[in-house]
GROMACS .gro file of C-alpha atoms in nm:
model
  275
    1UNK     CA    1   0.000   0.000   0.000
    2UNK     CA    2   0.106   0.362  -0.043
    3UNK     CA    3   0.072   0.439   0.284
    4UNK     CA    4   0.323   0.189   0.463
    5UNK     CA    5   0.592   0.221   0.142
    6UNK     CA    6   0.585   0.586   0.226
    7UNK     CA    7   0.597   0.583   0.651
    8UNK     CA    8   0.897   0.293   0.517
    9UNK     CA    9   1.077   0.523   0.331
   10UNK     CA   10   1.061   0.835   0.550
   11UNK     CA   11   1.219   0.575   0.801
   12UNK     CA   12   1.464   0.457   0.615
   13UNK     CA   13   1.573   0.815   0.507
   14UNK     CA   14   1.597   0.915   0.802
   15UNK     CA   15   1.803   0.630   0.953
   16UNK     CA   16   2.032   0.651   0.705
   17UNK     CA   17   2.247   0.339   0.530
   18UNK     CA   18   2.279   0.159   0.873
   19UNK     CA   19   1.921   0.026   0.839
   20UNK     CA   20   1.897  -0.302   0.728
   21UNK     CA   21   1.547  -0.367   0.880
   22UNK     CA   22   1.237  -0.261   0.826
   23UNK     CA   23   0.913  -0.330   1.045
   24UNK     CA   24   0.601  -0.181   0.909
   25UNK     CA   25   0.230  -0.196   1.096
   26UNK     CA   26  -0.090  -0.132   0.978
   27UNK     CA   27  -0.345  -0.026   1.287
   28UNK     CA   28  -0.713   0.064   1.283
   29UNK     CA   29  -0.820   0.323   1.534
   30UNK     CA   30  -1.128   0.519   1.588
   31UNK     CA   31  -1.224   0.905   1.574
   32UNK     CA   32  -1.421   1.095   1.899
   33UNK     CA   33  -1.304   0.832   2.164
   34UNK     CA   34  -1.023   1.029   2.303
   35UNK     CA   35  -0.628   1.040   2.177
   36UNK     CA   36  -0.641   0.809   1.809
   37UNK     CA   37  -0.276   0.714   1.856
   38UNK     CA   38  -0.357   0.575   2.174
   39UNK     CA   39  -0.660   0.410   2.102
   40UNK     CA   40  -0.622   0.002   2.040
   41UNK     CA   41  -0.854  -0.179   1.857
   42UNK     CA   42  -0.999  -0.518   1.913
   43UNK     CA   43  -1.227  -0.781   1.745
   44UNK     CA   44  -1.556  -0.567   1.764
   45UNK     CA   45  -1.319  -0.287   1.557
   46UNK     CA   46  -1.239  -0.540   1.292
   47UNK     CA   47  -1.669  -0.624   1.228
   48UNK     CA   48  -1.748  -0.278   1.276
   49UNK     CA   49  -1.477  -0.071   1.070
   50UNK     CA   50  -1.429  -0.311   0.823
   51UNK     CA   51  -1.663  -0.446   0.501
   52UNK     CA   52  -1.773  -0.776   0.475
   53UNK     CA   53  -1.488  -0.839   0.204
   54UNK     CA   54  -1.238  -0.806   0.386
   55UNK     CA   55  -1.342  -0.993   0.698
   56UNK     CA   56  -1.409  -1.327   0.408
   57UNK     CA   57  -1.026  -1.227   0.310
   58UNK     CA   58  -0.890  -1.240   0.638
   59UNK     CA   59  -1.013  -1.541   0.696
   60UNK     CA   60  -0.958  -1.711   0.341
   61UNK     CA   61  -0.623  -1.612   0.416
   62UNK     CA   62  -0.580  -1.839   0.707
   63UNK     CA   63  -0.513  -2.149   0.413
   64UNK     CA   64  -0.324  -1.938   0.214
   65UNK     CA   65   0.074  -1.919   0.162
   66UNK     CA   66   0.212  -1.530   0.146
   67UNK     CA   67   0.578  -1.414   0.131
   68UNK     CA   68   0.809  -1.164   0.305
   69UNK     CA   69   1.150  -1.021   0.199
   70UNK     CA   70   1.454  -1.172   0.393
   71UNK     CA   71   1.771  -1.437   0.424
   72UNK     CA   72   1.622  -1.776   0.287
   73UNK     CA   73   1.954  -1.910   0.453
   74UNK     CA   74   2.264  -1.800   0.660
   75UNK     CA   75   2.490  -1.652   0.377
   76UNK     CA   76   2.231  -1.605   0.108
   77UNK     CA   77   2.142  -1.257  -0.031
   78UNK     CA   78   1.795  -1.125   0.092
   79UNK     CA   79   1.489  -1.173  -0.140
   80UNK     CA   80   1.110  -1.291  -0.142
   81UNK     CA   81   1.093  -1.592   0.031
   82UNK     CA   82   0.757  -1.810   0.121
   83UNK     CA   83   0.603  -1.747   0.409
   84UNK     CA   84   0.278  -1.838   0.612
   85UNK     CA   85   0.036  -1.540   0.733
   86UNK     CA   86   0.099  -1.486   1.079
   87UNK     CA   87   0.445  -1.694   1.119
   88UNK     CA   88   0.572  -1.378   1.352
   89UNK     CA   89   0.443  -1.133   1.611
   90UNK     CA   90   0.602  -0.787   1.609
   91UNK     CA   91   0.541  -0.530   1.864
   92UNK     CA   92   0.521  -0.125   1.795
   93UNK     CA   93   0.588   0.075   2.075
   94UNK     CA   94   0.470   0.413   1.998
   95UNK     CA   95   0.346   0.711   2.195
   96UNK     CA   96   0.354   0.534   2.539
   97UNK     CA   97   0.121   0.248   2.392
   98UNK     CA   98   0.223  -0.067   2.268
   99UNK     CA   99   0.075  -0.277   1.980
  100UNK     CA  100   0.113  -0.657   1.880
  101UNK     CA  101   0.093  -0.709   1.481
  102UNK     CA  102   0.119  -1.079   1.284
  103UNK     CA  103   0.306  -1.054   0.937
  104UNK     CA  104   0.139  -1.055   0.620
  105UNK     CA  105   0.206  -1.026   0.275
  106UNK     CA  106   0.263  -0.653   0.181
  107UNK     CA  107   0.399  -0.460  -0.165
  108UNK     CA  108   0.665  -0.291   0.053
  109UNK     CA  109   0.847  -0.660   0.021
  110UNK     CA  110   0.906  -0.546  -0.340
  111UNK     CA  111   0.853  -0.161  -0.334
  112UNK     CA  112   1.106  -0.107  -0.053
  113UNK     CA  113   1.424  -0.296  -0.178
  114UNK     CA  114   1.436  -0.121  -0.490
  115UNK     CA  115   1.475   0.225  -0.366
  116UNK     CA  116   1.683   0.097  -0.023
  117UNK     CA  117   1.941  -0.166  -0.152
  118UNK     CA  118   2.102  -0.211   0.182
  119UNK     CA  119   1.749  -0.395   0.309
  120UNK     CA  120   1.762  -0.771   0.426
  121UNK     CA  121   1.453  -0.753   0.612
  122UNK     CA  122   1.120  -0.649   0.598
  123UNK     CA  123   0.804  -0.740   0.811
  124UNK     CA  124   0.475  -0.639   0.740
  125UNK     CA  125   0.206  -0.611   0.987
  126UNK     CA  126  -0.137  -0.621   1.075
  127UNK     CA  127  -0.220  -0.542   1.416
  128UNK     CA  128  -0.644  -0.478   1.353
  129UNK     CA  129  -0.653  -0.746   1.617
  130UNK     CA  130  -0.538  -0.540   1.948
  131UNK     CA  131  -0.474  -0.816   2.204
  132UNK     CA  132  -0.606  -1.101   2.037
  133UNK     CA  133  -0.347  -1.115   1.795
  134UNK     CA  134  -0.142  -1.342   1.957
  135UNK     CA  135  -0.426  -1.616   2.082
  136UNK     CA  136  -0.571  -1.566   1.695
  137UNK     CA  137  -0.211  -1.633   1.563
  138UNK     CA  138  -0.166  -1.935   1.783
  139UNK     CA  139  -0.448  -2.078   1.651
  140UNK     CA  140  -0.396  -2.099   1.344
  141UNK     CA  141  -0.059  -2.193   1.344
  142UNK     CA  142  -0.137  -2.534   1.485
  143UNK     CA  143  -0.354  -2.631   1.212
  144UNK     CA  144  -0.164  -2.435   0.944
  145UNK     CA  145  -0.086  -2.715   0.779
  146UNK     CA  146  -0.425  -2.937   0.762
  147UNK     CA  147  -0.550  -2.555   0.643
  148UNK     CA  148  -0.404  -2.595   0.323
  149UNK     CA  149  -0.625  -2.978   0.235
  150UNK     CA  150  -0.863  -2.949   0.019
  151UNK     CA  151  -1.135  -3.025   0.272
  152UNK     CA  152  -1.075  -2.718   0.495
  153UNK     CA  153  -0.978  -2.482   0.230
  154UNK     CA  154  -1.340  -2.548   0.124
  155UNK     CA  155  -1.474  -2.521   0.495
  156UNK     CA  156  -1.295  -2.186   0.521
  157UNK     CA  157  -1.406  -2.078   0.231
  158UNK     CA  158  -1.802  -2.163   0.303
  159UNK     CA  159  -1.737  -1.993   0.635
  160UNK     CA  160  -1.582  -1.690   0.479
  161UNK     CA  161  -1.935  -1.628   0.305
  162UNK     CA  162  -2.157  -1.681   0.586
  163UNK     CA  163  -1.988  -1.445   0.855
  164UNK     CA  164  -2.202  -1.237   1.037
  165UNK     CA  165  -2.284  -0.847   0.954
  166UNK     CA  166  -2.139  -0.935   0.572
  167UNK     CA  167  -2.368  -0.654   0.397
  168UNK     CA  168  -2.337  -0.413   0.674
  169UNK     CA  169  -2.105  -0.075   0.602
  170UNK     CA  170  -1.808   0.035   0.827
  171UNK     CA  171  -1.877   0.239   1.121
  172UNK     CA  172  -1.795   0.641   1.027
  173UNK     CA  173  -1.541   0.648   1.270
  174UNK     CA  174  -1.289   0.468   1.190
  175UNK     CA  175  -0.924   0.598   1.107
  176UNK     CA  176  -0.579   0.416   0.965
  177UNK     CA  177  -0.253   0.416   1.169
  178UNK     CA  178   0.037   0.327   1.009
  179UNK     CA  179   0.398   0.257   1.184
  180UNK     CA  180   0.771   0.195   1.036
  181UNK     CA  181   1.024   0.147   1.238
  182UNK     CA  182   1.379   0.155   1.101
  183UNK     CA  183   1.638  -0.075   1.276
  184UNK     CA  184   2.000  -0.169   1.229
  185UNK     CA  185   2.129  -0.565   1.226
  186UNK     CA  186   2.136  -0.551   1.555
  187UNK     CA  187   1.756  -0.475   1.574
  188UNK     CA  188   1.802  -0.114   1.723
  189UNK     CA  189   1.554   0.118   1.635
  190UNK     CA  190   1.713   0.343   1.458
  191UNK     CA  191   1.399   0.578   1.324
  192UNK     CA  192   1.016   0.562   1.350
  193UNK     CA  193   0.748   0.717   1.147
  194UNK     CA  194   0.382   0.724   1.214
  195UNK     CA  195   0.144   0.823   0.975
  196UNK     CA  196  -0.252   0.856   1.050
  197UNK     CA  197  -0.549   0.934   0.839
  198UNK     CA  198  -0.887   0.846   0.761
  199UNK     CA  199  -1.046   0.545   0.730
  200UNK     CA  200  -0.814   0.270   0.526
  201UNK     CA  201  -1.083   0.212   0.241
  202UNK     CA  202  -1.131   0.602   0.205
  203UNK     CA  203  -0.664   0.626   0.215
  204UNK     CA  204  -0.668   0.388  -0.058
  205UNK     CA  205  -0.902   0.487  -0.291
  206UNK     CA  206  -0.767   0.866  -0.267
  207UNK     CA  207  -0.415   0.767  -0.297
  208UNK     CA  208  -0.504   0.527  -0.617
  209UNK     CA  209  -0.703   0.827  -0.754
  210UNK     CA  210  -0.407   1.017  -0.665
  211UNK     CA  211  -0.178   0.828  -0.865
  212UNK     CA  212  -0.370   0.774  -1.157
  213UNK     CA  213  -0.411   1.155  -1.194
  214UNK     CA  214  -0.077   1.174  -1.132
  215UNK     CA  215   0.050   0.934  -1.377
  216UNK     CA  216  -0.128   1.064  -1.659
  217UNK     CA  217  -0.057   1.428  -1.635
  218UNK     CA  218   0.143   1.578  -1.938
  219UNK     CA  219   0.459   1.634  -1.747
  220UNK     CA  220   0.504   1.320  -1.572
  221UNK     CA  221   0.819   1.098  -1.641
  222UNK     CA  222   0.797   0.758  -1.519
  223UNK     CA  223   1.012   0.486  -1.562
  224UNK     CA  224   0.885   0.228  -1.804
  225UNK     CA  225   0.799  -0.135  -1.621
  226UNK     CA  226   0.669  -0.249  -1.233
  227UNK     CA  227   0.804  -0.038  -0.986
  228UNK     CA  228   0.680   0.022  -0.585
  229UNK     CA  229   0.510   0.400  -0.484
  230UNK     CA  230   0.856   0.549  -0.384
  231UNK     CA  231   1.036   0.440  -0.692
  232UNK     CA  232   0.740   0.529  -0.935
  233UNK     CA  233   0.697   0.919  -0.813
  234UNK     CA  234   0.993   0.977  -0.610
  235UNK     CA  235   0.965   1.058  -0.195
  236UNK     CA  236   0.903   1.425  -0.206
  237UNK     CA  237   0.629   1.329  -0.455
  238UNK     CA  238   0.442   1.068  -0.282
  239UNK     CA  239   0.481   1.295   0.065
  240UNK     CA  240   0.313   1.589  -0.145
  241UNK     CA  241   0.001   1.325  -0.276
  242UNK     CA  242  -0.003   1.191   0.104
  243UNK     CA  243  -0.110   1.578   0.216
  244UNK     CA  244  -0.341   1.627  -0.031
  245UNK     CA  245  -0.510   1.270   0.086
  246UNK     CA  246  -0.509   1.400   0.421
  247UNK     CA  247  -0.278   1.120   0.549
  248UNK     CA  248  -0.007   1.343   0.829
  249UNK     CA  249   0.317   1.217   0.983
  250UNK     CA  250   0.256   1.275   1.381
  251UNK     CA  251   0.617   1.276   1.576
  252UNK     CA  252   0.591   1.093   1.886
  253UNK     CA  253   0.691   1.353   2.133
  254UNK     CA  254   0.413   1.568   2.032
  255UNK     CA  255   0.153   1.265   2.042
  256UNK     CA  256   0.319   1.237   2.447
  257UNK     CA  257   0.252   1.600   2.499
  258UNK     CA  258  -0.075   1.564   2.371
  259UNK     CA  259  -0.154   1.236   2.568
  260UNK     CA  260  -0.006   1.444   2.853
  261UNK     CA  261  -0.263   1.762   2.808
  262UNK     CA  262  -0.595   1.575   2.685
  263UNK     CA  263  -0.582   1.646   2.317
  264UNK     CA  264  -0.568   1.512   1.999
  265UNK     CA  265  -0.243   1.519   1.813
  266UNK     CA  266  -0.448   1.387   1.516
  267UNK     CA  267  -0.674   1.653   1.543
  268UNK     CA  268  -0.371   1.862   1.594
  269UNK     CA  269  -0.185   1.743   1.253
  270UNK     CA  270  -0.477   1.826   1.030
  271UNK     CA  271  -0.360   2.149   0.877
  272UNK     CA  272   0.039   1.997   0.891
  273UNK     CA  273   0.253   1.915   0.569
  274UNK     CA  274   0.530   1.713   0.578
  275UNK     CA  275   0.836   1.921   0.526
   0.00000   0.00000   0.00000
């Protein structure tokens, strides 16, 4: 997604050639219930602020193979390796809270290396789950591998249809979080960025209509072929379409001051750019 290439690469910029790994996690959170980047979502979030699509997804997914970007062996160069959804638990530690995510699939395993060359690891997270990631990860790692039979891909599958609230829309409230966190080989955090905006289905149908108008305006040069966000437009370009999407980088020590004073500092970023 645009969103986590971009909070990658600000990361990665900012840590410099030392970073070698890259942890990225995608949070929902929810508007008018207090601080947003404090705010940790849980298993009624992912029914009520997501569609029924994605919540027969999710759980398709629990059968399904997916990849990350790392060493396939001691000594071998870093690249896209198979991997199982959920094979690792990351936690983000941002603004005094802190969030468990499982890995996923993600295009910042492809986007990211190509801009950052020094890479050899990349995780990509989704922490919708709050604290029932890890029990939910758990269990399906027993069974991964009776998951992928036949039998029980067809048994998730006929469950995937017949979850509960599947024609009902998101709640209004609901806002994207998005953290990278820069480390070195050591796995010191070397630089974090957070990103929040609105709700993820509104972020990624503004940035895609973003870069479509983008890509088709008379004085764009793009590079012929496949290439992630960051390589396609170029960092200052992307962080100029993030603004107008309304998606704001919020440092943590101002989202400490603000948990300190009773605010907002996503209400507080609205009318920032990044600079």
């Amino acid at each position: 997604m645009y969103r986590g290439n971009l909070a990658g690469a600000l990361a990665l910029t900012s840590a410099g050639d030392r970073a070698t790994r890259m942890e990225i996690g995608y949070f929902l959170t929810r508007a008018g219930h207090g601080d947003a980047l404090r705010y940790r979502s849980g298993l009624r979030d992912v029914f009520s602020l997501t569609t029924g699509g994605t919540r027969k997804t999710l759980v398709s997914a629990a059968a399904d193979d997916a990849f990350a970007y790392r060493h396939p062996h001691a000594g071998a160069p870093a690249r896209l390796v198979d991997e199982r959804v959920g094979k690792r638990v990351r936690t983000f530690s941002y603004a005094g809270v802190n969030r468990a995510a499982m890995t996923v699939a993600g295009s910042e395993h492809l986007g990211l290396p190509e801009v950052f060359a020094q890479l050899e690891n990349i995780d990509v997270c989704m922490g919708w789950l709050g604290r029932w990631t890890r029990p939910i990860r758990t269990a399906t790692a027993l069974p991964a591998p009776l998951l992928r039979s036949a039998p029980a891909r067809a048994a998730l599958t006929w469950l995937s249809e017949r979850l509960p609230g599947s024609h009902r829309e998101p709640d209004s409230d609901g806002r994207s979080l998005v953290i990278a966190v820069a480390r070195d080989d050591s796995g010191r955090a070397l630089a974090t960025t957070a990103l929040a905006g609105p709700d993820p289905y509104e972020m990624t149908a503004s940035f895609l209509a973003w870069g479509a108008v983008r890509a088709a305006a008379p004085d764009a040069v793009l590079e012929p072929g496949v290439h992630g966000p960051v390589a396609a437009f170029g960092l200052d370009t992307l962080r100029i379409g993030a603004s107008e999407v309304g998606l704001h980088d919020v440092d943590e020590p101002s989202a400490l001051r603000a948990a300190h004073d009773g605010t907002d500092p996503v209400t507080r970023s609205v009318n920032r750019t990044f600079g």
